[in-house]
Structures are given as C-alpha cells and as structure tokens.
C-alpha cells in the first residue's frame, strides 16, 4: 500500500495549487487514499461513495455523448402491470437484440427498452398500428412511445405478479429521518441522505430518453439539432424528482458562419433575418413549443415563456413524469453543468455536503419550486463550493486553478466569455484535506452564519471573498460572466432568514451529539435534527415570518396569474 501511495501522490505544480497527475494515472482513486487518515478508518457509506468517485473515468462530454447515443436506441412502452416480462422481452427481441430494460410506474406501468441497434426501432414501428379511437381523431406522429396491450387479457394476465418497478422518487421524509437516525455518526448521515436522494442510473437514462424524444420533434425542422440535458440532471447534484433542463442546440447551422475556401465561389443558405439573436431564439422556441404541444405524445401543460431573461418552454412530460424546461443557445449552461460535475467528482464529500445543504434549505423554505426572491439550488451549490475552496487545505480548486490545468481541447469561448477549465479529472490532484463531513457541515453553517453579506461577494473563480460590485443583498458571481450576479433575485429578507437558520443549525450541531440525544431519548439527532421544520420557528421572529408568508403568497398569486393569462 505504501508504494502504491508513493506512486499515486504527485507533488503540486509550483504556483498552481492543483497539479497535474501522470498521464493515465489513477488519480481519482488516490483522492481518498491521499486524504489518508479518513480513508483507513472509513465506514461503509463513505467507502461506497469513494468507490463511485474512483470509478468515474470518462469525461463529462464522453458520458453525455454515450448516454445520448444510448437514448436514441431506446423506446418507451406503456404496458399492462401484470405483463409477463419474459414473454414481453421475447416478443420485442424479434426486432433485435435488447441491451437493457427496466420498468417504472408513472400513471401506469412503463418499460424502458434499450435495443442494441437503432434499426430495431424502425422494425418495431413497422408492426405498430395507429390507435383506433371512436369519437376523437389522432395526430399521426410516429414517436418512440408505444402502448402494448394483451390480445387476451384473461389468459395472458391471469394471476401474474406485477413486474419489479425501479424507483423514480425519493422516500418519504419520515422514513428518511428514521434512516438518518440509524446511522453511526453525522458524517454517515450525510452519505445516507445522498444515497437516498441522488438520481439513479435508471432515472438518469430516462432523462436522456426524454431529451431524445424531444430531439426527434426538433429534428423535423432542424435535422442537425440535438436536445441535451443540463443542470442538476447531469451535474451530479440532481435529486430524484428534480426538473429536467433541456438544451436545444441547433448544431453548426446555429453558430457563427465560417467561410470555407473551396473554389472561386462562396455559397450561403438563404435565410430569414431577424434584428436580434434573442428574436431568433424566441421564434425557434415558439415553433418547437407548438410542435411539442400539438404532436408530442404525453407532453402536457406547455407554456411558452419567451420574454424571460432566458426564454424557455415549460411542459410536463407525463410518460416519464418529468417537469421539463427547454431552452435554446444556452451552451454556457452545459459548460456550467460540466464544471459542477467535475467539482462533484473530485471528492466524495462535495456531493454529500451539497445534497444535505440543498435538502436542509428545501425543508426550511430557503429554496422553493415557485420562482421568487428565494435562494436557488444553483446559488446554494455555488456557496457550498466556495466554502469548500476556502478550507485549509482547500477541498476543491478554484475555477482559475482549473483553467491553469486546461489543455488546448479544453478551451471554450462562448459568446465572448472564457469558459475554459480542465475537463479531464485525471489531471486534477486530489486534496489533502481530511476533515469529516460533520465538521464541514457545522463549519458551513458557522461560516455563512457570520459571512459579511452586506459587503462581500462569493466568487468560485477566485475562491476568495471580494467587495460586492453593487448593493444586491446576495452577490454570487456568475463563474463565466464575472460581471453578473446569479443571485440577483434574492432579497434582504431571504438572506436574513438564511443567516438566522445557519446560526441556529450550527448551534444545534454543536450542542447535540449523538450519545446525548439519540441513544437516551430517541429524538432526531445530527442531520435529522436539522431537518426538523420546527427549527425555523425558533430562529425567526413572528414579524419576519409574517412578511415572508405574505411574500410567498404574493409570489404564488403572481405565478397563478401568469399561468392563467397564458392559458387564455
Ligand atoms: P434544481 O433546483 O435541482 O433544478 O437545480 P439546477 O442546478 O438544475 O437549477 P435550475 O434548474 O434552476 O437551473 C439549471 C441550470 O441553469 C443550472 O444548473 C445552471 O447551470 C443554470 N442556471 C440557473 N440559474 C442560473 C443563473 O441565475 N445564472 C446562470 N448563468 N445560470 C443559471
Ligand atoms: Mg434544474
């Protein structure tokens, strides 16, 4: 083991806190080996999380490409709950080899079936009939979502146990708290929470499939386009049930023209001209939104929100159960997802801490699913990453340090903004910090409970506090457009609530240790105690609560107004 450690742990590059590892060297596995003390005595949940970290060998883009390609060979089949799995697979395998399949429940039983070849889908489509409906009429759009029924339900379905369903949502809060209370220590509580909440392999595949189904629609107009997931579906911080952020990329045709020098002529497409790129985005989204609304099987509640800062189409995709947000030309957001993915992959503590903080914030209404002046999950993640950059020694590198490790192929300039950073995880030397998650969680609350939000801003590019460029109550620099504040929406009340709760939670964590509370009186302890909604009450004065409630109600009313206006 000693020689292995000696071989794996390479020195830092002078001047850059984060050094390159030997090409091809297994640097990720050393992440935990180097932060040695903790590793030797590690307990099962952490070991499991660490082994997952060390198993990640592909880059983010390689994974995205692989999953997108898989999704294009996949179909979604609504079937009877009492289907005979063996007979079902035998029937489908007439169309080609099946690589993988699983069942889940979403207003019925669905099977996700991944064929080994794309041609198998065409073969299945050849034998698929248009549904017969008596009083309505169907729109003959051939998608990859099918309904399969039994020719003779009496004999085919008799007494058959239903198939095994893969879970698509998190366990109940009550059950989660019980699980947390059964953990050995606070650090393991954080790992347990992450294990319960994180996206499963099957759920991730389903997200790529949903994107691929929307891509089929977009390709009717833009044959080179792709629809890819971004945000928490792919950045490694996604929780079961989180929304599905989709990016429609029009391919080369949507980018700035490059003049090729072939022969004595230039050939250009004749294209419609519009005054602004934003106008083009709005028009494209409007048409694709209509197509999804009119032709997309299972797409419900389509809303075109074209005047937002980042125009989008929102809809609910019923067969997969995802709430989807479709945007166009937002390539920086994909880069941002990759950056978060890299941070989440560097050390198992990063994701565990972020999951717990996000969950804590949601329980106490610090974040919300209703748009408004609350802190968003994205901002909260930036705060947690910033905090981890500030540890001694730092747990993750700054964005500038990641940029210093970048190669030529990592160079990305998007709309004039430098989005360059090393994308190969093997190049990033792991931290030597060995602090436990218990310490980190407590210090996170203490750090932000005492942060000078009135004068300082948070910037993961630099990894240090800076003077706020303006008077926004919370200023978090956009990592790629440094002049922009990603938490501009947040008001003073929300910052004060966050600070009050952070202080309260730091106090609770320090006051209650496991032996004192769990073993003697079976009360929730550690992280479970922090997830009790009652904490919020004691940390807030009535007046502030009232102000918050009325603000929340106003926001809810506003969003209802917007929705009903859109329906009219
Ligand atoms: P969830 O709450 O789990 O959906 O987290 P999320 O990270 O997916 O957040 P959200 O759906 O709100 O946004 C999706 C992605 O858009 C984020 O991960 C960011 O990459 C990007 N994003 C969100 N808000 C902002 C913002 O204010 N500024 C910028 N530049 N990007 C943002
Ligand atoms: Mg999201």
XYZ file of C-alpha atoms and ligand atoms in Angstrom:
601
model
C 0.000 0.000 0.000
C 2.816 2.399 0.893
C 4.436 2.053 -2.519
C 1.075 2.499 -4.160
C 0.540 5.732 -2.255
C 4.032 6.875 -3.125
C 3.379 6.236 -6.784
C -0.021 7.845 -6.860
C 0.505 11.044 -4.861
C 2.262 13.519 -7.086
C 3.534 16.904 -5.936
C 1.698 20.132 -6.618
C 2.823 22.238 -9.550
C 4.553 25.328 -8.147
C 2.386 28.407 -8.384
C -0.734 26.379 -9.019
C -2.288 24.754 -6.022
C -3.644 21.896 -8.119
C -1.173 19.799 -10.033
C -1.415 17.514 -12.998
C -1.234 13.781 -12.428
C 0.806 11.383 -14.509
C -0.959 10.795 -17.822
C -3.363 7.922 -17.436
C -2.557 7.635 -13.733
C -5.431 6.618 -11.476
C -5.595 9.973 -9.747
C -9.208 9.790 -8.708
C -8.789 6.706 -6.609
C -5.972 8.420 -4.819
C -8.366 11.208 -3.815
C -9.355 9.175 -0.851
C -6.060 7.359 -0.471
C -4.178 10.608 -0.108
C -6.560 12.078 2.395
C -5.346 9.114 4.291
C -6.465 9.246 7.916
C -10.097 9.306 6.970
C -9.653 6.579 4.391
C -8.109 3.984 6.650
C -10.950 4.182 9.129
C -13.667 4.758 6.590
C -17.125 3.321 7.146
C -19.304 1.614 4.518
C -21.362 4.557 3.122
C -18.253 6.620 2.618
C -16.343 3.706 1.068
C -19.194 3.201 -1.313
C -19.270 6.882 -2.237
C -15.495 6.851 -2.684
C -15.549 3.811 -4.912
C -18.144 5.569 -7.070
C -15.869 8.615 -7.286
C -12.903 6.467 -8.281
C -14.968 4.571 -10.870
C -15.582 7.746 -12.896
C -13.068 7.526 -15.714
C -14.896 9.164 -18.587
C -15.040 12.898 -19.120
C -18.369 14.672 -18.840
C -18.646 15.109 -22.629
C -17.818 11.456 -23.251
C -20.542 10.437 -20.813
C -23.059 12.839 -22.377
C -22.344 11.527 -25.868
C -22.565 7.898 -24.725
C -25.856 8.407 -22.897
C -27.396 10.414 -25.758
C -26.470 7.682 -28.213
C -27.947 5.030 -25.890
C -31.146 7.055 -25.626
C -31.570 7.097 -29.387
C -31.649 3.300 -29.399
C -34.277 3.233 -26.660
C -38.074 3.060 -26.669
C -40.689 3.661 -24.016
C -43.577 1.208 -23.772
C -46.722 1.594 -21.713
C -47.737 -1.948 -20.734
C -50.197 -3.739 -18.510
C -48.989 -4.054 -14.902
C -49.386 -7.828 -14.991
C -47.278 -8.281 -18.091
C -45.190 -11.432 -18.393
C -41.678 -9.986 -18.508
C -40.184 -12.999 -20.254
C -42.841 -13.082 -22.972
C -42.541 -9.303 -23.358
C -38.778 -9.475 -23.926
C -39.121 -12.451 -26.257
C -41.672 -10.565 -28.335
C -39.502 -7.435 -28.578
C -36.336 -9.347 -29.320
C -37.883 -10.323 -32.686
C -36.962 -6.767 -33.665
C -33.366 -7.001 -32.493
C -31.055 -7.594 -29.550
C -32.048 -5.882 -26.308
C -29.174 -4.388 -24.307
C -31.061 -3.315 -21.223
C -34.585 -2.859 -19.918
C -36.405 -1.841 -16.751
C -39.900 -0.991 -15.559
C -41.175 2.004 -13.648
C -44.519 3.479 -12.667
C -45.841 6.855 -13.834
C -49.631 6.896 -14.281
C -49.327 3.280 -15.408
C -46.578 0.768 -15.997
C -43.809 1.760 -18.372
C -40.916 -0.242 -19.754
C -37.713 1.380 -20.976
C -36.150 -0.891 -23.572
C -32.704 -0.205 -24.997
C -32.006 -2.022 -28.233
C -28.504 -2.699 -29.363
C -29.187 -1.245 -32.828
C -31.253 1.765 -33.885
C -32.738 -0.247 -36.762
C -34.695 -2.369 -34.275
C -36.884 0.651 -33.538
C -37.793 1.027 -37.214
C -38.640 -2.679 -37.249
C -40.928 -2.247 -34.232
C -42.522 0.830 -35.807
C -43.255 -1.216 -38.939
C -45.570 -3.532 -36.998
C -47.092 -0.800 -34.838
C -50.595 0.298 -35.735
C -52.301 3.678 -35.377
C -54.651 3.588 -32.387
C -58.318 3.237 -33.108
C -60.371 5.853 -31.276
C -64.121 6.122 -31.646
C -65.015 9.771 -31.093
C -61.663 11.538 -31.379
C -59.058 11.756 -34.069
C -55.357 11.008 -33.731
C -52.421 13.104 -34.921
C -50.333 10.604 -36.868
C -46.941 11.457 -35.390
C -44.794 8.336 -35.046
C -42.807 8.605 -31.860
C -40.814 6.119 -29.793
C -43.505 5.905 -27.145
C -45.748 2.882 -27.617
C -48.686 1.232 -25.897
C -48.683 -2.521 -25.631
C -51.814 -4.416 -24.696
C -52.679 -8.072 -24.226
C -54.630 -9.750 -27.028
C -56.317 -11.949 -24.475
C -56.174 -10.296 -21.041
C -57.961 -13.171 -19.301
C -55.461 -15.908 -20.154
C -52.347 -13.772 -20.655
C -52.604 -11.820 -17.417
C -54.012 -14.415 -15.041
C -52.523 -14.275 -11.542
C -49.276 -12.886 -12.762
C -47.289 -10.894 -10.196
C -46.538 -7.380 -11.347
C -43.018 -6.634 -12.583
C -40.335 -5.019 -10.439
C -40.502 -1.219 -10.593
C -37.422 0.980 -10.332
C -37.931 3.894 -8.000
C -38.309 7.316 -9.545
C -38.861 9.364 -6.411
C -37.266 9.781 -3.012
C -38.502 8.004 0.111
C -40.926 9.753 2.448
C -39.439 12.379 4.728
C -40.474 10.407 7.819
C -38.691 7.268 6.559
C -35.635 9.279 5.609
C -35.399 10.764 9.104
C -35.627 7.285 10.616
C -32.845 6.062 8.354
C -30.681 9.020 9.291
C -31.195 8.318 12.978
C -29.932 4.779 12.471
C -26.572 5.991 11.058
C -23.390 5.721 13.134
C -22.404 9.355 13.034
C -23.240 12.688 11.426
C -20.850 12.168 8.502
C -22.579 8.912 7.595
C -25.941 10.621 7.882
C -24.859 12.914 5.047
C -23.813 9.947 2.901
C -27.095 8.166 3.704
C -29.110 11.193 2.638
C -27.187 11.412 -0.614
C -27.720 7.709 -1.319
C -31.454 8.047 -0.772
C -31.919 11.231 -2.814
C -29.486 11.057 -5.718
C -30.557 10.192 -9.231
C -30.399 6.504 -10.000
C -28.792 5.128 -13.136
C -32.281 4.283 -14.470
C -33.649 7.754 -13.745
C -30.669 9.346 -15.498
C -31.245 7.123 -18.540
C -34.896 8.137 -18.558
C -33.879 11.812 -18.546
C -31.693 11.281 -21.610
C -34.543 9.367 -23.250
C -36.998 12.241 -22.626
C -34.500 14.642 -24.247
C -34.032 12.306 -27.162
C -37.826 12.145 -27.715
C -37.979 15.954 -27.863
C -34.954 15.891 -30.170
C -36.981 13.755 -32.613
C -39.541 16.575 -32.784
C -36.934 19.349 -33.144
C -35.166 17.421 -35.927
C -38.252 17.664 -38.101
C -37.207 21.329 -38.572
C -33.513 21.272 -37.719
C -32.065 17.903 -38.787
C -28.665 18.563 -37.147
C -30.068 19.680 -33.834
C -29.593 17.902 -30.526
C -31.503 18.135 -27.263
C -29.296 17.530 -24.247
C -29.992 17.587 -20.540
C -28.147 20.110 -18.366
C -28.425 21.405 -14.802
C -28.956 19.003 -11.932
C -29.970 16.107 -14.230
C -26.306 15.786 -15.217
C -24.180 17.933 -12.894
C -24.093 15.152 -10.225
C -26.149 17.163 -7.726
C -29.569 16.044 -9.008
C -32.162 14.695 -6.638
C -34.871 12.228 -7.698
C -37.819 14.349 -8.770
C -35.765 17.396 -9.842
C -36.803 19.198 -13.012
C -35.323 18.278 -16.386
C -33.454 21.175 -18.003
C -33.116 20.623 -21.742
C -30.954 22.491 -24.203
C -31.842 22.593 -27.874
C -28.582 23.008 -29.784
C -29.098 23.705 -33.476
C -25.658 22.406 -34.400
C -23.239 24.161 -36.740
C -26.050 25.950 -38.570
C -26.891 27.846 -35.392
C -23.315 29.087 -34.834
C -21.402 31.999 -36.374
C -20.630 31.327 -40.019
C -17.194 30.073 -41.007
C -16.234 30.847 -44.603
C -14.741 27.836 -46.356
C -12.403 28.387 -49.225
C -13.425 25.863 -51.860
C -13.062 27.076 -55.417
C -13.786 30.552 -56.687
C -17.240 30.936 -55.070
C -18.879 31.274 -51.676
C -22.198 29.513 -51.222
C -24.589 30.615 -48.498
C -28.022 29.484 -47.413
C -30.807 31.955 -47.945
C -32.197 32.529 -44.503
C -34.746 34.736 -42.774
C -33.157 37.657 -40.973
C -34.287 38.975 -37.608
C -32.979 42.000 -35.689
C -31.609 40.132 -32.639
C -30.304 36.703 -31.672
C -32.904 36.790 -28.905
C -35.644 37.187 -31.517
C -34.343 34.154 -33.390
C -34.305 32.167 -30.142
C -37.869 33.228 -29.342
C -39.144 32.250 -32.788
C -37.466 28.853 -32.756
C -38.694 28.096 -29.243
C -42.175 29.247 -30.129
C -42.424 26.846 -33.076
C -40.813 23.911 -31.264
C -43.073 24.631 -28.280
C -46.111 24.422 -30.572
C -44.866 21.155 -32.050
C -44.356 19.658 -28.604
C -47.817 20.851 -27.616
C -49.555 19.606 -30.756
C -47.627 16.491 -31.688
C -45.642 15.327 -28.665
C -47.342 12.318 -27.055
C -47.666 12.846 -23.317
C -46.450 16.474 -23.333
C -48.934 18.434 -21.222
C -49.297 21.979 -19.921
C -46.949 23.518 -22.477
C -46.133 27.132 -21.560
C -44.013 29.381 -23.730
C -42.164 31.868 -21.529
C -40.448 33.777 -24.288
C -39.967 37.132 -22.582
C -37.902 35.752 -19.699
C -34.195 36.714 -19.498
C -33.529 33.227 -20.807
C -36.577 32.352 -22.994
C -37.913 28.850 -22.369
C -40.733 26.386 -22.975
C -42.038 24.585 -19.901
C -44.035 21.385 -20.059
C -44.811 18.281 -18.168
C -43.799 15.027 -19.832
C -46.320 12.596 -18.452
C -44.900 9.236 -19.575
C -41.605 9.960 -17.810
C -43.095 12.141 -15.079
C -40.563 14.950 -15.655
C -41.224 18.661 -15.413
C -39.217 19.981 -18.366
C -37.664 23.377 -19.181
C -36.493 23.659 -22.785
C -34.066 26.459 -23.749
C -32.012 27.252 -26.866
C -28.449 28.524 -27.429
C -27.541 28.311 -23.768
C -24.237 26.496 -24.287
C -22.628 28.177 -21.283
C -25.151 26.346 -19.098
C -23.855 22.988 -20.376
C -20.328 24.132 -19.564
C -21.514 25.148 -16.121
C -23.057 21.699 -15.633
C -19.717 20.168 -16.571
C -17.892 22.394 -14.100
C -20.214 21.332 -11.274
C -19.878 17.705 -12.372
C -16.096 17.999 -12.077
C -16.347 19.510 -8.612
C -18.795 16.783 -7.593
C -16.447 14.083 -8.865
C -13.269 15.263 -7.165
C -14.059 14.174 -3.634
C -16.980 12.202 -2.220
C -17.589 14.846 0.462
C -18.532 17.505 -2.099
C -21.758 15.881 -3.273
C -22.700 14.597 0.165
C -22.391 18.092 1.632
C -24.248 19.792 -1.231
C -27.108 17.245 -1.140
C -27.591 17.768 2.576
C -27.488 21.548 2.333
C -29.948 21.551 -0.576
C -32.265 19.234 1.342
C -31.962 21.337 4.500
C -32.703 24.510 2.532
C -35.774 22.961 0.939
C -37.218 21.710 4.223
C -36.966 25.201 5.719
C -38.284 27.064 2.675
C -34.917 28.729 1.958
C -35.328 27.387 -1.588
C -38.653 26.879 -3.344
C -40.123 25.418 -6.509
C -42.012 28.704 -7.029
C -39.907 31.367 -8.761
C -39.371 34.363 -6.486
C -36.858 36.077 -4.254
C -35.577 32.853 -2.676
C -32.074 31.494 -2.942
C -31.936 28.917 -5.771
C -30.349 25.483 -5.608
C -27.800 26.721 -8.134
C -26.780 29.638 -5.882
C -26.700 27.394 -2.844
C -24.400 24.970 -4.662
C -22.060 27.848 -5.542
C -21.991 28.869 -1.887
C -21.100 25.320 -0.807
C -18.362 25.053 -3.452
C -16.949 28.411 -2.412
C -16.899 27.256 1.211
C -15.001 24.086 0.190
C -12.457 26.193 -1.696
C -11.865 28.186 1.482
C -10.919 25.213 3.687
C -7.336 24.717 4.802
C -6.117 22.907 2.797
C -8.801 23.558 0.166
C -11.011 20.595 -0.727
C -11.603 21.705 -4.306
C -9.636 24.030 -6.619
C -10.787 27.450 -7.764
C -12.016 27.896 -11.330
C -8.851 29.857 -12.158
C -6.771 26.884 -10.972
C -8.833 24.547 -13.149
C -8.266 26.927 -16.043
C -4.499 26.771 -15.452
C -4.699 22.978 -15.855
C -6.618 23.166 -19.133
C -5.285 21.822 -22.442
C -5.944 23.151 -25.918
C -9.062 20.982 -26.296
C -10.489 22.408 -23.060
C -10.509 25.930 -24.464
C -14.078 27.199 -24.767
C -15.079 30.755 -25.537
C -18.864 31.110 -25.547
C -20.385 34.458 -26.546
C -17.066 36.104 -25.760
C -16.875 34.574 -22.270
C -13.968 32.370 -21.272
C -15.424 29.021 -20.179
C -12.066 27.206 -20.175
C -11.185 24.644 -17.497
C -9.605 21.201 -17.353
C -12.227 18.599 -18.157
C -10.086 15.520 -17.589
C -10.497 14.530 -13.957
C -7.196 12.671 -14.031
C -5.336 15.965 -14.348
C -6.558 17.329 -11.051
C -4.593 16.441 -7.971
C -6.798 15.454 -5.055
C -6.922 17.377 -1.829
C -5.011 16.518 1.302
C -7.782 17.832 3.479
C -9.171 15.076 5.729
C -11.931 16.917 7.583
C -15.071 14.920 8.287
C -18.439 15.834 6.833
C -19.657 16.514 10.360
C -17.028 19.237 10.739
C -17.711 20.577 7.260
C -21.461 20.790 7.768
C -21.059 22.581 11.055
C -18.443 24.961 9.649
C -20.595 25.673 6.591
C -23.334 26.958 8.892
C -20.858 28.848 11.034
C -19.116 30.386 8.010
C -22.284 31.628 6.341
C -23.913 32.469 9.662
C -21.153 35.060 10.046
C -20.499 35.987 6.411
C -20.395 39.721 5.662
C -23.151 39.545 3.012
C -23.504 43.358 3.275
C -20.051 43.987 1.837
C -18.636 40.769 0.335
C -19.415 38.703 -2.734
C -18.870 34.993 -3.443
C -16.746 34.020 -6.406
C -15.746 30.405 -7.181
C -13.391 31.603 -9.912
C -11.152 33.267 -7.347
C -12.059 31.269 -4.242
C -11.966 34.330 -2.029
C -14.361 36.991 -0.804
C -14.383 40.178 -2.835
C -16.035 43.553 -2.390
C -19.586 43.493 -3.733
C -19.851 45.347 -7.059
C -23.376 46.541 -6.180
C -25.816 46.605 -3.302
C -27.637 43.307 -4.043
C -28.340 41.579 -0.710
C -26.606 38.425 -2.012
C -23.919 38.653 -4.662
C -22.616 35.431 -6.247
C -20.514 35.975 -9.363
C -21.535 34.054 -12.444
C -18.456 31.832 -12.937
C -18.230 32.586 -16.659
C -19.650 36.110 -16.823
C -17.960 37.626 -13.814
C -19.932 40.886 -14.046
C -23.244 39.085 -13.500
C -24.809 38.127 -10.194
C -26.545 34.728 -10.275
C -28.491 35.570 -7.111
C -29.786 38.967 -8.173
C -33.329 37.774 -7.433
C -32.637 37.261 -3.715
C -33.927 39.908 -1.311
C -32.715 41.008 2.124
C -35.385 39.038 3.994
C -34.221 35.810 2.405
C -30.589 36.494 3.241
C -31.537 37.226 6.857
C -33.580 34.013 7.073
C -30.674 32.025 5.695
C -28.236 33.582 8.181
C -30.583 33.057 11.162
C -31.149 29.402 10.254
C -27.476 28.759 9.592
C -26.591 30.111 13.043
C -29.325 28.091 14.683
C -28.180 24.902 12.942
C -24.549 25.406 13.811
C -25.632 25.805 17.427
C -27.792 22.652 17.300
C -24.997 20.590 15.752
C -22.547 21.689 18.421
C -24.996 21.264 21.262
C -26.440 17.863 20.454
C -24.135 14.982 19.974
C -25.387 11.552 19.166
C -24.844 9.929 22.540
C -26.740 12.662 24.296
C -29.884 12.643 22.220
C -30.408 9.535 20.114
C -29.490 6.782 22.477
C -31.152 8.236 25.556
C -34.370 9.715 24.296
C -34.601 8.595 20.648
C -35.038 12.181 19.471
C -33.758 13.064 15.994
C -30.059 13.912 16.201
C -27.359 15.366 13.968
C -28.567 15.966 10.408
C -32.006 14.518 11.245
C -32.436 17.211 13.913
C -31.518 19.910 11.378
C -34.210 18.664 9.010
C -36.978 19.211 11.573
C -39.206 22.036 10.304
C -39.619 23.305 13.874
C -36.106 24.790 13.874
C -37.218 27.544 11.565
C -39.828 28.693 14.052
C -37.415 29.234 16.874
C -34.946 31.123 14.728
C -37.375 33.652 13.362
C -39.338 36.437 14.882
C -43.056 36.406 14.161
C -42.873 39.623 12.237
C -40.396 38.261 9.757
C -42.353 35.065 9.342
C -45.435 37.052 8.511
C -43.565 39.153 5.987
C -42.212 36.006 4.412
C -45.564 34.262 4.313
C -47.190 37.220 2.619
C -44.302 37.487 0.157
C -44.607 33.779 -0.643
C -48.364 34.098 -1.049
C -47.904 37.101 -3.357
C -45.436 35.158 -5.478
C -47.814 32.211 -5.666
C -50.659 34.503 -6.718
C -48.425 36.146 -9.342
C -47.435 32.787 -10.772
C -51.086 31.683 -10.866
C -51.949 34.920 -12.694
C -49.185 34.336 -15.230
C -50.346 30.768 -15.792
C -53.982 31.675 -16.267
C -53.026 34.573 -18.580
C -51.013 32.119 -20.653
C -53.908 29.726 -20.913
C -56.252 32.457 -22.159
P -32.599 22.081 -9.488
O -33.164 23.026 -8.498
O -32.376 20.719 -8.944
O -33.351 22.088 -10.773
O -31.108 22.634 -9.770
P -30.470 23.122 -11.147
O -28.993 23.248 -10.931
O -30.898 22.241 -12.270
O -31.054 24.555 -11.291
P -32.056 25.174 -12.367
O -32.973 24.140 -12.902
O -32.643 26.370 -11.726
O -31.088 25.673 -13.499
C -30.488 24.786 -14.416
C -29.095 25.256 -14.746
O -29.176 26.560 -15.352
C -28.168 25.433 -13.545
O -27.552 24.247 -13.144
C -27.194 26.443 -14.086
O -26.239 25.823 -14.912
C -28.071 27.324 -14.950
N -28.562 28.479 -14.160
C -29.588 28.522 -13.301
N -29.738 29.744 -12.782
C -28.795 30.496 -13.333
C -28.427 31.870 -13.202
O -29.000 32.646 -12.462
N -27.386 32.284 -13.981
C -26.724 31.447 -14.805
N -25.717 31.910 -15.526
N -27.031 30.156 -14.944
C -28.044 29.686 -14.224
Mg -32.935 22.057 -12.838
